[in-house]
Short mmCIF file of C-alpha atoms in Angstrom, two decimals:
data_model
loop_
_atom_site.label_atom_id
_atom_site.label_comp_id
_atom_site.label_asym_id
_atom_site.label_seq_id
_atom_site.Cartn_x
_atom_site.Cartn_y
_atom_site.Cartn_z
CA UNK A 1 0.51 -132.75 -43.35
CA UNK A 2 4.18 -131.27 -41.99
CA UNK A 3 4.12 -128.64 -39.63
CA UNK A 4 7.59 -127.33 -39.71
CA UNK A 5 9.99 -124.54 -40.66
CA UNK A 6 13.55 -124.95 -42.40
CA UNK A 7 14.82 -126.55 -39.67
CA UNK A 8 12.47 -128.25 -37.29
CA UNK A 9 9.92 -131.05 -38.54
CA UNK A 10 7.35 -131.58 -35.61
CA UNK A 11 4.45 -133.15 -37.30
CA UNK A 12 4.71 -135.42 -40.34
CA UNK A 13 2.28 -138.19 -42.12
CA UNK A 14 4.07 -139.99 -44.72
CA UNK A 15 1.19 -140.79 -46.28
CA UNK A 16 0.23 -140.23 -49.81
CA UNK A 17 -3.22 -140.02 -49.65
CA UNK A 18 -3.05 -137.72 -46.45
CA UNK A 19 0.00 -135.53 -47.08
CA UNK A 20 -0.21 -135.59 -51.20
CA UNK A 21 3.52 -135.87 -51.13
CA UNK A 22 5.62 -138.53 -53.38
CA UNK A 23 6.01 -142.08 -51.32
CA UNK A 24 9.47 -141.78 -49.28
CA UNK A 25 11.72 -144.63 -49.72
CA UNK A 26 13.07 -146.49 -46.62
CA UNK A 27 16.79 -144.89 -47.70
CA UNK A 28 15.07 -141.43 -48.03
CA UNK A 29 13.12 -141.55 -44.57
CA UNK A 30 16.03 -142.71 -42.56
CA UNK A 31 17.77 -139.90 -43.42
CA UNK A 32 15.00 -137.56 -42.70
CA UNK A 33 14.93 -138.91 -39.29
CA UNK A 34 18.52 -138.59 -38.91
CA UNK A 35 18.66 -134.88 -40.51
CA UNK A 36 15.44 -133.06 -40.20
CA UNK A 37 13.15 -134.99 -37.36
CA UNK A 38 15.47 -135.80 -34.47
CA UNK A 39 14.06 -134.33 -31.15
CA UNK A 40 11.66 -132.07 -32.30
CA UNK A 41 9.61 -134.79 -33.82
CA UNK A 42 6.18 -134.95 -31.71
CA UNK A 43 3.47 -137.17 -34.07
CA UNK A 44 4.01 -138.84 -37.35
CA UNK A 45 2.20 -141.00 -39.43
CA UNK A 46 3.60 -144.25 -41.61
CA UNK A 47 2.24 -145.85 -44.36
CA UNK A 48 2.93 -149.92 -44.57
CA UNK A 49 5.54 -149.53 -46.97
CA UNK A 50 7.40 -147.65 -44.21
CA UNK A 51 6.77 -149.61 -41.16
CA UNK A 52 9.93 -151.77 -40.88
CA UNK A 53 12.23 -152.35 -38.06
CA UNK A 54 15.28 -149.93 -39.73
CA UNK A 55 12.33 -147.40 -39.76
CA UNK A 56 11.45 -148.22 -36.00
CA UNK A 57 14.78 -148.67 -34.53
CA UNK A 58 15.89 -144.99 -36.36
CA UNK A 59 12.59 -143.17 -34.49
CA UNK A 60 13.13 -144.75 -31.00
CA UNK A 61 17.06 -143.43 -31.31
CA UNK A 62 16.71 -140.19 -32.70
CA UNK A 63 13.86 -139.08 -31.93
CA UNK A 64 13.25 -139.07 -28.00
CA UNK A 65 10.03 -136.98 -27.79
CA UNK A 66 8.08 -138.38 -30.36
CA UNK A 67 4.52 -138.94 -28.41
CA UNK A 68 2.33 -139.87 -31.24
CA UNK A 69 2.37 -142.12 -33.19
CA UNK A 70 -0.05 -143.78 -36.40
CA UNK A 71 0.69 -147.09 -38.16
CA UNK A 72 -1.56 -147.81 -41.07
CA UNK A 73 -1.96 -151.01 -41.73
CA UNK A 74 -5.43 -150.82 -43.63
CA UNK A 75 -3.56 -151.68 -47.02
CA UNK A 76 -1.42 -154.29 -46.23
CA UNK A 77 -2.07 -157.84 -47.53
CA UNK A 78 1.68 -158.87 -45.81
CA UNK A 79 4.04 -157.61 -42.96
CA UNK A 80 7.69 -156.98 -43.15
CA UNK A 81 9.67 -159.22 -41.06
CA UNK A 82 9.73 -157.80 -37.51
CA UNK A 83 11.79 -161.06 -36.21
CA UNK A 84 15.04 -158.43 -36.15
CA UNK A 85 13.08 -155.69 -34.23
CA UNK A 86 14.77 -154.75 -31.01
CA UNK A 87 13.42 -151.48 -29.78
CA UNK A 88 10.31 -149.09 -30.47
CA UNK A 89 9.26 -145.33 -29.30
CA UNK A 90 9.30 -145.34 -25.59
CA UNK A 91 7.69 -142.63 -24.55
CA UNK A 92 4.69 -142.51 -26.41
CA UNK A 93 1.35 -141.31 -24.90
CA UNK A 94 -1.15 -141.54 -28.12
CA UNK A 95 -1.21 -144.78 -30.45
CA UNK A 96 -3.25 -145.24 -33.68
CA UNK A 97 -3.07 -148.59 -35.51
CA UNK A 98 -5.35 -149.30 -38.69
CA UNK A 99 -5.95 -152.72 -38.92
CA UNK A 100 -5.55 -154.67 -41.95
CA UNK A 101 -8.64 -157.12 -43.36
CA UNK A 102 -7.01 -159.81 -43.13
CA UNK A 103 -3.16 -159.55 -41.95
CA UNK A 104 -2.58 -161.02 -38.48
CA UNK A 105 -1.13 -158.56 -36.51
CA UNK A 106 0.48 -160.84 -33.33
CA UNK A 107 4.14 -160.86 -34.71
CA UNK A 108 4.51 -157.08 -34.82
CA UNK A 109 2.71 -156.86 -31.79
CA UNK A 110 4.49 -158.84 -29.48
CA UNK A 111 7.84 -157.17 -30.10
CA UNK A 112 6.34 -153.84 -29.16
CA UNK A 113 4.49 -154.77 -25.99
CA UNK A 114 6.86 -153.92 -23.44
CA UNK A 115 7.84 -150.60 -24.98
CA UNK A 116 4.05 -149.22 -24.99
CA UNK A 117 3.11 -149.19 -21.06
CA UNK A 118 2.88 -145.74 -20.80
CA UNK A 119 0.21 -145.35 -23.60
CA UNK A 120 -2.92 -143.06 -22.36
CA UNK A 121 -4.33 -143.11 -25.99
CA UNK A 122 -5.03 -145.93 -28.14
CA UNK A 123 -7.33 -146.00 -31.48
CA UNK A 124 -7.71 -149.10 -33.23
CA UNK A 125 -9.14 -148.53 -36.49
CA UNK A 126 -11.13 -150.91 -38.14
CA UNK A 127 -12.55 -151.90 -41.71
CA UNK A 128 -16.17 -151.45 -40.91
CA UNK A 129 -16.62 -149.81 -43.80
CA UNK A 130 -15.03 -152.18 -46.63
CA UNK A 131 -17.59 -155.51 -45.10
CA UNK A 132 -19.81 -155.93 -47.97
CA UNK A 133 -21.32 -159.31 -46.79
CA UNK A 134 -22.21 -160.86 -43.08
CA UNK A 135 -21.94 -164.00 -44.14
CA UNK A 136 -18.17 -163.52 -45.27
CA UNK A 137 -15.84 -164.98 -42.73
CA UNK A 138 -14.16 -162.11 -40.03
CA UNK A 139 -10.75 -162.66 -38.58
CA UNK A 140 -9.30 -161.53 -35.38
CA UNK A 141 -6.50 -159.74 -37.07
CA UNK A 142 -5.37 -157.99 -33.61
CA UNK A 143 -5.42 -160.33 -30.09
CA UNK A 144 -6.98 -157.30 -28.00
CA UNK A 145 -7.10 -159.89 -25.11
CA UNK A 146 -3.04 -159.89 -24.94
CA UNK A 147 -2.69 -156.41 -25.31
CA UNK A 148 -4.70 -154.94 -22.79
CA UNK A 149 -2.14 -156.40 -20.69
CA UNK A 150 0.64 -154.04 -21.44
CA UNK A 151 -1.23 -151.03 -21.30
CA UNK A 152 -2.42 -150.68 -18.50
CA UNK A 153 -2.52 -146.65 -17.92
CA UNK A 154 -4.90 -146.32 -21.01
CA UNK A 155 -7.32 -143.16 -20.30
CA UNK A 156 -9.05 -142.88 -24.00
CA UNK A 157 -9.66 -145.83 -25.87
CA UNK A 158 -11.09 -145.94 -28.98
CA UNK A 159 -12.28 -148.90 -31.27
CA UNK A 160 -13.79 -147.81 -34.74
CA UNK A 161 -15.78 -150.01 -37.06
CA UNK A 162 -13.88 -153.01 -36.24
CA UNK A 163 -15.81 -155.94 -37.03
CA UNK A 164 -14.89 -158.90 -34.54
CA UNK A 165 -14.71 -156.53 -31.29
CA UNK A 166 -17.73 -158.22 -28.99
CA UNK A 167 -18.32 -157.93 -25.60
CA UNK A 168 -15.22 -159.89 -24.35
CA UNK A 169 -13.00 -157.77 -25.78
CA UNK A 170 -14.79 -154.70 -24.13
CA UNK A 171 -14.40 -157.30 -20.49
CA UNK A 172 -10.90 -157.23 -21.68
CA UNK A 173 -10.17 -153.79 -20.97
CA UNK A 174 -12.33 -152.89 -18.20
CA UNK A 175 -10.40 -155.74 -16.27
CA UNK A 176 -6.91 -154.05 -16.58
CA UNK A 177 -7.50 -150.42 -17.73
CA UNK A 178 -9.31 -148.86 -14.53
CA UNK A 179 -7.82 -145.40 -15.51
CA UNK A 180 -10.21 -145.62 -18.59
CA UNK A 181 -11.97 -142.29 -18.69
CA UNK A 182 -13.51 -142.39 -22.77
CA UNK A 183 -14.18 -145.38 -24.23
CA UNK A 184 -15.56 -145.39 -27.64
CA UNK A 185 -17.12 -148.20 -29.42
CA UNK A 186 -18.83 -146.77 -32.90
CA UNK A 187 -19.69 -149.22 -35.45
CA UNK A 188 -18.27 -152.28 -33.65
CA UNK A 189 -21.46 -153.66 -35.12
CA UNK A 190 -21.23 -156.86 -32.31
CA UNK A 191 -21.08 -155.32 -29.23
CA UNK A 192 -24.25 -156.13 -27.23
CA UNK A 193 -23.84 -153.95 -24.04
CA UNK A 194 -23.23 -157.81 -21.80
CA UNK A 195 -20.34 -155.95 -20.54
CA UNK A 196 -21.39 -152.81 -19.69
CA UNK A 197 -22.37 -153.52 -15.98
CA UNK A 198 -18.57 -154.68 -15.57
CA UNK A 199 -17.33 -151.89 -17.38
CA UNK A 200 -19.11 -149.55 -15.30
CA UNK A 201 -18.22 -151.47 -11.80
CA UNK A 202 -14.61 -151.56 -12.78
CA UNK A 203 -13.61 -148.31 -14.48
CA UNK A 204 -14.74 -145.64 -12.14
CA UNK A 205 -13.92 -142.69 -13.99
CA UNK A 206 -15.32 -143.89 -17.35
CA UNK A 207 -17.13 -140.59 -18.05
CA UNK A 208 -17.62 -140.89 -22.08
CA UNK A 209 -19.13 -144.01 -23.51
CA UNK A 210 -19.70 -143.65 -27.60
CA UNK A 211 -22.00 -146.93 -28.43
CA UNK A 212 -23.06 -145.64 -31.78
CA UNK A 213 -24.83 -148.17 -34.49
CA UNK A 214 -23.86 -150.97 -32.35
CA UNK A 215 -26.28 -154.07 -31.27
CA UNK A 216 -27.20 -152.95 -27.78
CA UNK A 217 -29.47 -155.13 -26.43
CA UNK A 218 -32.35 -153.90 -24.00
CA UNK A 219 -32.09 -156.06 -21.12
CA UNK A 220 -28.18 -155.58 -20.81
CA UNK A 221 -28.42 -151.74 -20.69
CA UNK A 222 -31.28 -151.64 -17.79
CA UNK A 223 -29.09 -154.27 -16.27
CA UNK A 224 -26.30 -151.69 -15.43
CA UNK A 225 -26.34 -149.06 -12.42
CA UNK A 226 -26.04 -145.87 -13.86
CA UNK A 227 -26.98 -143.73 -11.51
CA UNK A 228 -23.83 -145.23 -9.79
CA UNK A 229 -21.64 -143.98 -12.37
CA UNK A 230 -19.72 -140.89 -13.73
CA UNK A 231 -20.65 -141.24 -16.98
CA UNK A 232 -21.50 -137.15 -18.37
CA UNK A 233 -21.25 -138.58 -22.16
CA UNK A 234 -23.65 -141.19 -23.82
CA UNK A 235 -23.84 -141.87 -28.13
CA UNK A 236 -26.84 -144.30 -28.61
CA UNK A 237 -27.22 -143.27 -31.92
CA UNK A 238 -28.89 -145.97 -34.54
CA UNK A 239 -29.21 -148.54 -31.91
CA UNK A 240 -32.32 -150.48 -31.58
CA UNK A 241 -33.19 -149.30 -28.22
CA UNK A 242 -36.75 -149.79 -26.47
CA UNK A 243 -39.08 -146.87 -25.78
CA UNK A 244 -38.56 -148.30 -21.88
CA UNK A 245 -35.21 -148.59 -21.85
CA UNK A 246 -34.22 -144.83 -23.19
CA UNK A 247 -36.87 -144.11 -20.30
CA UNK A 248 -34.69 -146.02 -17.72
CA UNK A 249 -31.12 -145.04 -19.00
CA UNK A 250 -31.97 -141.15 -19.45
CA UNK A 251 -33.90 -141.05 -16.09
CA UNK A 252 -30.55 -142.98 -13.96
CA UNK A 253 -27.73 -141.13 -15.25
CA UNK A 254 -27.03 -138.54 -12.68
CA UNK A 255 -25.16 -135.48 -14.51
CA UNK A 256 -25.77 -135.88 -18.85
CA UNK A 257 -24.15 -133.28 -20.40
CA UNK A 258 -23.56 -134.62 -23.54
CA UNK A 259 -26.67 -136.69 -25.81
CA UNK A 260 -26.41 -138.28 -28.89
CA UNK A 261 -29.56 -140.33 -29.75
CA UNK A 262 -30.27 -139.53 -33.30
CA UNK A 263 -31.93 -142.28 -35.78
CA UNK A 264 -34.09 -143.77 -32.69
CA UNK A 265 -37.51 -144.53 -33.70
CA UNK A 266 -38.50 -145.29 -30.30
CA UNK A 267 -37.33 -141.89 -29.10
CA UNK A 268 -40.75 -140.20 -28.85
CA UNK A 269 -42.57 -137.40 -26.89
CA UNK A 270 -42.84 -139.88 -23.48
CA UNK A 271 -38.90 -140.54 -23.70
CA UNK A 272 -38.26 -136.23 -23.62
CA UNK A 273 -41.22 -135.55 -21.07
CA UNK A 274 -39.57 -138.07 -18.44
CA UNK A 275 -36.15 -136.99 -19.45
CA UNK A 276 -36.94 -133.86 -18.73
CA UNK A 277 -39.66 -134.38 -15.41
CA UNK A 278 -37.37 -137.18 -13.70
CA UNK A 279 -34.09 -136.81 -15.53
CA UNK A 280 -31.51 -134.26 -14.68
CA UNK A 281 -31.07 -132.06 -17.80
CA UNK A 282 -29.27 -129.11 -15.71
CA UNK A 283 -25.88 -130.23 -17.19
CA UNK A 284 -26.77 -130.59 -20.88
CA UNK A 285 -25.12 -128.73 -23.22
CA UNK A 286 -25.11 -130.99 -26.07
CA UNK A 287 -27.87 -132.46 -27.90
CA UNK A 288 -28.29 -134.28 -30.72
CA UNK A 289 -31.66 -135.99 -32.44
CA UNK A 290 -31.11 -135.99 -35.90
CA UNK A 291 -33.65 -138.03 -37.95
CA UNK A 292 -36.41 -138.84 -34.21
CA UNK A 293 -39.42 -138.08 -36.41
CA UNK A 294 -41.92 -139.20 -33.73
CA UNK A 295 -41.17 -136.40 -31.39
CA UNK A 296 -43.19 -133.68 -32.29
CA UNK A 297 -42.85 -130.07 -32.22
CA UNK A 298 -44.81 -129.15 -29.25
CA UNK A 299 -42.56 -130.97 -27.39
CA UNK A 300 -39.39 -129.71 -28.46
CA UNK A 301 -40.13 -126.28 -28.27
CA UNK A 302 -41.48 -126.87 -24.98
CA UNK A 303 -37.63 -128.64 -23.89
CA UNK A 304 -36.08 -125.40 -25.80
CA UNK A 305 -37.77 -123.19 -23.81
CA UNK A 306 -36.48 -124.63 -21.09
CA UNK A 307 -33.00 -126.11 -21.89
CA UNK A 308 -31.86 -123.94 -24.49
CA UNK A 309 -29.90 -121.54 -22.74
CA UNK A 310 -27.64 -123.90 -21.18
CA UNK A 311 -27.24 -125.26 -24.81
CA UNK A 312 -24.01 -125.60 -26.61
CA UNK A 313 -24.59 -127.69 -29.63
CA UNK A 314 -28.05 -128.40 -31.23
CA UNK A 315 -28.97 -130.98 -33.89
CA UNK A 316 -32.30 -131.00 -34.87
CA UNK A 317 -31.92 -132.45 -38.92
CA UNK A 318 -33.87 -135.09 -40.06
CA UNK A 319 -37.20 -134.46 -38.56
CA UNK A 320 -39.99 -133.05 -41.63
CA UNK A 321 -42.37 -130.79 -39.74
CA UNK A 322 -39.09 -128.77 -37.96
CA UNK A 323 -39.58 -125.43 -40.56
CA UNK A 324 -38.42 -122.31 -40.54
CA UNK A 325 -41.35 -120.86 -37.87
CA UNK A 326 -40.04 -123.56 -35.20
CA UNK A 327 -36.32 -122.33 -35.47
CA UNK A 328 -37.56 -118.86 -35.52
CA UNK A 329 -39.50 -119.14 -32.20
CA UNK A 330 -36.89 -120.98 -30.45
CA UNK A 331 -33.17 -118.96 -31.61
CA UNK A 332 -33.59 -116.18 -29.02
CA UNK A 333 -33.54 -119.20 -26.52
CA UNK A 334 -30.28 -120.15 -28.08
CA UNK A 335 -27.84 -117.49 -27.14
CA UNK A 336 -25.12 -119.03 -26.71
CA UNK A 337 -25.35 -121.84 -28.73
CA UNK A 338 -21.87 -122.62 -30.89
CA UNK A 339 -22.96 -125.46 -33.13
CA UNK A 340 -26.36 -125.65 -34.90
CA UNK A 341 -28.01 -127.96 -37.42
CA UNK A 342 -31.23 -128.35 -38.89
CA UNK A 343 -32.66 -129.26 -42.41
CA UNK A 344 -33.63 -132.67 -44.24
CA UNK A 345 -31.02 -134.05 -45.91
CA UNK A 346 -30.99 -133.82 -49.39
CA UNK A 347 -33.04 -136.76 -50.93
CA UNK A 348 -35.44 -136.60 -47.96
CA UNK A 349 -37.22 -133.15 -48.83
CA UNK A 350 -39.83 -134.83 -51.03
CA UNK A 351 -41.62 -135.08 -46.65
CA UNK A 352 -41.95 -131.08 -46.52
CA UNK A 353 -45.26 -129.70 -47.55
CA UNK A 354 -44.14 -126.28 -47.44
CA UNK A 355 -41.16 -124.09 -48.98
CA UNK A 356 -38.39 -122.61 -46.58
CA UNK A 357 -37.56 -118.82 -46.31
CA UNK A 358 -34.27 -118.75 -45.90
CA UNK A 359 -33.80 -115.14 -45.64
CA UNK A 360 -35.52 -114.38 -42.54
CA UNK A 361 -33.89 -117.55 -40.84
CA UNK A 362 -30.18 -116.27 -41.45
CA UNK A 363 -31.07 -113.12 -39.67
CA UNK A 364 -32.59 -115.21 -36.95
CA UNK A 365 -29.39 -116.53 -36.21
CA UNK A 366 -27.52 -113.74 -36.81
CA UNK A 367 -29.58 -112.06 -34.38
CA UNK A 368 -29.57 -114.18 -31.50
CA UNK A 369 -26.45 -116.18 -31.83
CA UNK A 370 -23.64 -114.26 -32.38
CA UNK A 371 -21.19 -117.13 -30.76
CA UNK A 372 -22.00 -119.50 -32.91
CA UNK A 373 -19.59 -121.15 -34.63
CA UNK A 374 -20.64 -124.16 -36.72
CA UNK A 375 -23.79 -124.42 -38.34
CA UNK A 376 -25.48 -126.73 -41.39
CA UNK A 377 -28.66 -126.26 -42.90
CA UNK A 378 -29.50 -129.34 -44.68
CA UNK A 379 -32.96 -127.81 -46.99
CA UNK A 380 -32.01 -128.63 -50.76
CA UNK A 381 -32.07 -126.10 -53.47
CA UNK A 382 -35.84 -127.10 -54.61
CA UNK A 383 -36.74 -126.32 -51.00
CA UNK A 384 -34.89 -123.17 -49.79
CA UNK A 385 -36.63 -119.93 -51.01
CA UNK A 386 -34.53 -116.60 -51.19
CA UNK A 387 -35.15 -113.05 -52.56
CA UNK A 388 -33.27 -109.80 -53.47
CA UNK A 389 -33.15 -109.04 -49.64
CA UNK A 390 -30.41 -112.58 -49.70
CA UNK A 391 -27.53 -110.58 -49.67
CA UNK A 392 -28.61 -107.90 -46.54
CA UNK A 393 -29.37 -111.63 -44.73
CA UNK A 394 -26.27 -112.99 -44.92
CA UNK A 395 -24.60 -109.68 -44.37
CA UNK A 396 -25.96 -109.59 -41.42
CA UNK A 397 -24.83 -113.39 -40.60
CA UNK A 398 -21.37 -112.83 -41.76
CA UNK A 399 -20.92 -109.39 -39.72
CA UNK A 400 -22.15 -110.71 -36.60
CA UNK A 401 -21.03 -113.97 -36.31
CA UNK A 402 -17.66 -113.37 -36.23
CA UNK A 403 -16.54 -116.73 -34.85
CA UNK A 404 -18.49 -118.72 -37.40
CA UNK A 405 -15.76 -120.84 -39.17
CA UNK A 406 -18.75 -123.45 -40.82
CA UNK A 407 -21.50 -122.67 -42.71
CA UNK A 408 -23.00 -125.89 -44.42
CA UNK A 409 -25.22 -125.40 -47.85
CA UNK A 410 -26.60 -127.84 -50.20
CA UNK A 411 -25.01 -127.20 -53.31
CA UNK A 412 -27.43 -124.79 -55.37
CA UNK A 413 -27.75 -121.17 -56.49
CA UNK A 414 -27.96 -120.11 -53.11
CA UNK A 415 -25.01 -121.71 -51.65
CA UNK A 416 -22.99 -119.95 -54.56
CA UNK A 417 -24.97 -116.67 -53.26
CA UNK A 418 -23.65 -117.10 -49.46
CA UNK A 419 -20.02 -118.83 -50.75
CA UNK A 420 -19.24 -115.27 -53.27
CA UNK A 421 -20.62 -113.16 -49.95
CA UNK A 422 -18.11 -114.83 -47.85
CA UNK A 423 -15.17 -114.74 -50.07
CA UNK A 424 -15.54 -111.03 -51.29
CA UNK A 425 -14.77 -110.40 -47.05
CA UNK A 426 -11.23 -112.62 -47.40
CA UNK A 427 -13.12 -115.58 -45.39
CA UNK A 428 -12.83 -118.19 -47.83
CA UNK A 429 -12.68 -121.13 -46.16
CA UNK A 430 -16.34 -121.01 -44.01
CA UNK A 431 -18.42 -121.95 -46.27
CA UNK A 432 -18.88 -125.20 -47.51
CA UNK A 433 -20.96 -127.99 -49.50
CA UNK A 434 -22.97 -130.90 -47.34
CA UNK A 435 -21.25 -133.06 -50.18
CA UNK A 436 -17.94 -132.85 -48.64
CA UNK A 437 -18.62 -131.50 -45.07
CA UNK A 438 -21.04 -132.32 -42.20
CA UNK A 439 -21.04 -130.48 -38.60
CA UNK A 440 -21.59 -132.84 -35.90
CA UNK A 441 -21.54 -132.35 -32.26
CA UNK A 442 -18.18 -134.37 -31.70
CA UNK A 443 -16.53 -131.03 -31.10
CA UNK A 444 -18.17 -130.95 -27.45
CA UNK A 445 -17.04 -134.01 -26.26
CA UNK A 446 -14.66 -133.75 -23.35
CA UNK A 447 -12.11 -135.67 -25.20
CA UNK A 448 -12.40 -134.95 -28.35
CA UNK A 449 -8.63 -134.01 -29.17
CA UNK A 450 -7.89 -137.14 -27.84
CA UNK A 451 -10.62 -139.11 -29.95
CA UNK A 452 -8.77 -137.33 -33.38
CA UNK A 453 -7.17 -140.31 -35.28
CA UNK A 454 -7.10 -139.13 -38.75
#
């Protein structure tokens, strides 16, 4: 990606697989910084190959307002020698480093320590994703316990799929970041919750905590105060929570505006009744269940009724006996809802009983929620059911909801139906396959811009 015109360069990733441009060499970058970045360079992105201390020394010369800043690391199976490196960006507020599997990340690190004080922003990016075995041994290829040190004005923080990061390194922060205002810990698959109460107690004006698929333990999340605390975000999603202790978390947070508890088995009828009776649900705006099967739909039409209004973003996916009469009752609740999914993904449809008429659905929505601007509906082909009248439907959806820049299909007959609709009015780029895109709810988060890494 380069955001520039034929003479300023303000946003540049170097690489390959991001910007599908040919890999720069060292010779070939240095005199891009020296010709086309210089100060109008704002964010740019190196591959390994390019992180060396020429490279470094040439940004933190030329290029005095660069302010973020992404090393990728995920490749690397060595380091360049950083013994000669002198200097580094001073004045950057948003860092991203990818760690590597298995490189050990110290050397670079301590040179750049005293140049990164002023970071607000930091993503650490883990390899969650590339762990294939538990019993294969996990290094500590980043010493998070030495760096919290020198960053001590850190607002966002956020730690993705990185495999060693337990509670201690979680302490870490908390102890020396008291500005932290997001902290996000999704798929750091050993963090237990033991130091939430300290996080909590220490960082004030920690409003967004992001704990999804992580090993939160019951007795360490009743453990913390919440009604104390400022938090207005909360992602429990795929944890193994108690029935109890979603009672006792939803019911002590003061001001929720922002729920993501999706994939919860324990997340039943009781859990939304006392939410909603002893909770405070005034503030919600974002809401997200996907795959709670064992709340039924008495209940949530009941907490529509009520909530849905106030409602910004609505998943709903996932849960079998959701059809098209529940979303029909419940959209002229939803007026002013922006980001909307519902459906069972594909591979899960063989759990409806009953066909879906799509037609009548689309002009639900286009009815009643003409600000909507994301939306996914996750039936497969063998389950959607259309007529001749398709094409007056989505019309109707396409005319009216004029801010819609997301409309999620399954792949089928009828997602080529809504796709030729779409591009015959010049909007080619709204609608889209679940095999490459999903909507989520991240959009809503009060940080979100900061929480973009990639």
């Amino acid at each position: 990606m380069i955001s520039c015109d034929s003479r300023l360069w303000t946003h540049v990733s170097l690489r390959p697989e991001v910007s599908g441009l040919h890999v720069y060499t060292i010779e070939s970058l240095l005199a891009l910084i020296s010709i086309r970045f210089g100060p109008s360079l704002r964010y740019i992105e190196l591959p390994i190959e390019l992180i060396t201390h020429t490279v470094l020394h040439e940004l933190a010369n030329k290029c005095p307002n660069l302010t973020s800043m992404l090393l990728d690391f995920s490749t690397a199976m060595q380091l360049h020698d950083f013994n000669d490196l002198q200097t580094f960006p001073t004045k950057l507020r948003s860092m991203c480093i990818c760690l590597s599997e298995v490189i050990f990340m110290e050397g670079f690190m301590r040179k750049i320590y005293n140049f990164i004080n002023g970071l607000e922003v930091l993503h650490l990016i883990g390899t969650y994703e590339k762990v294939e075995e538990e019993e294969e041994e996990i290094y500590e290829v980043i010493n998070i316990h030495k760096l919290k040190s020198s960053v001590p004005n850190l607002r966002v923080v956020n730690l993705y799929g990185i495999v060693f990061v337990d509670d201690s390194h979680v302490d870490a922060f908390s102890s020396n970041c008291i500005q932290l205002e997001s902290l996000a810990l999704n798929f750091c698959s050993k963090f237990t919750g033991s130091a939430l109460k300290l996080l909590c107690s220490r960082c004030k004006k920690l409003r967004s905590l992001l704990m999804q698929q992580t090993s939160l333990q019951n007795e360490h999340v009743m453990a913390v105060e919440w009604e104390k605390t400022n938090i207005q975000e909360m992602d429990i999603t795929a944890t193994q929570l108690s029935r109890e202790t979603l009672i006792n978390l939803l019911t002590r947070i003061s001001a929720l505006r922002y729920l993501s508890a999706g994939q919860l088995d324990a997340f039943t009828d009781q859990v939304l009744k006392e939410f909603v009776e002893k909770g405070n649900t005034k503030n919600l705006v974002a809401l997200d269940l996907d795959r709670n099967e064992n709340i039924s739909e008495e209940t949530l039409l009941r907490f529509i009724k009520l909530q849905g209004t106030f409602l910004r973003g609505l998943m709903l996916s996932g849960i079998p006996h959701l059809t098209e009469q529940f979303w029909i009752s419940v959209l002229p609740t939803l007026k002013n809802i922006k980001i909307l999914v519902m459906g069972m993904p594909e591979g899960c449809c063989q759990k409806i009983h009953q066909k879906i008429h799509i037609d009548s659905l689309m002009e639900g929505i286009a009815n009643n929620c003409d600000q909507l601007e994301r939306l996914e509906v996750r039936w497969d082909p063998d389950t959607l059911r259309f007529s001749d009248r398709s094409s007056k439907a989505i019309d109707s959806i396409r005319v009216k909801c004029l801010r819609l820049k997301s409309l999620v299909l399954s792949d089928g007959k009828y997602f080529e139906l809504v796709k030729s609709n779409f591009e015959r009015a010049d909007r080619h780029t709204v609608v889209r396959t679940t095999t490459n895109c999903q909507v989520t709810l991240v959009y809503l988060l009060m940080f979100y811009k900061d929480m973009l890494f990639n």
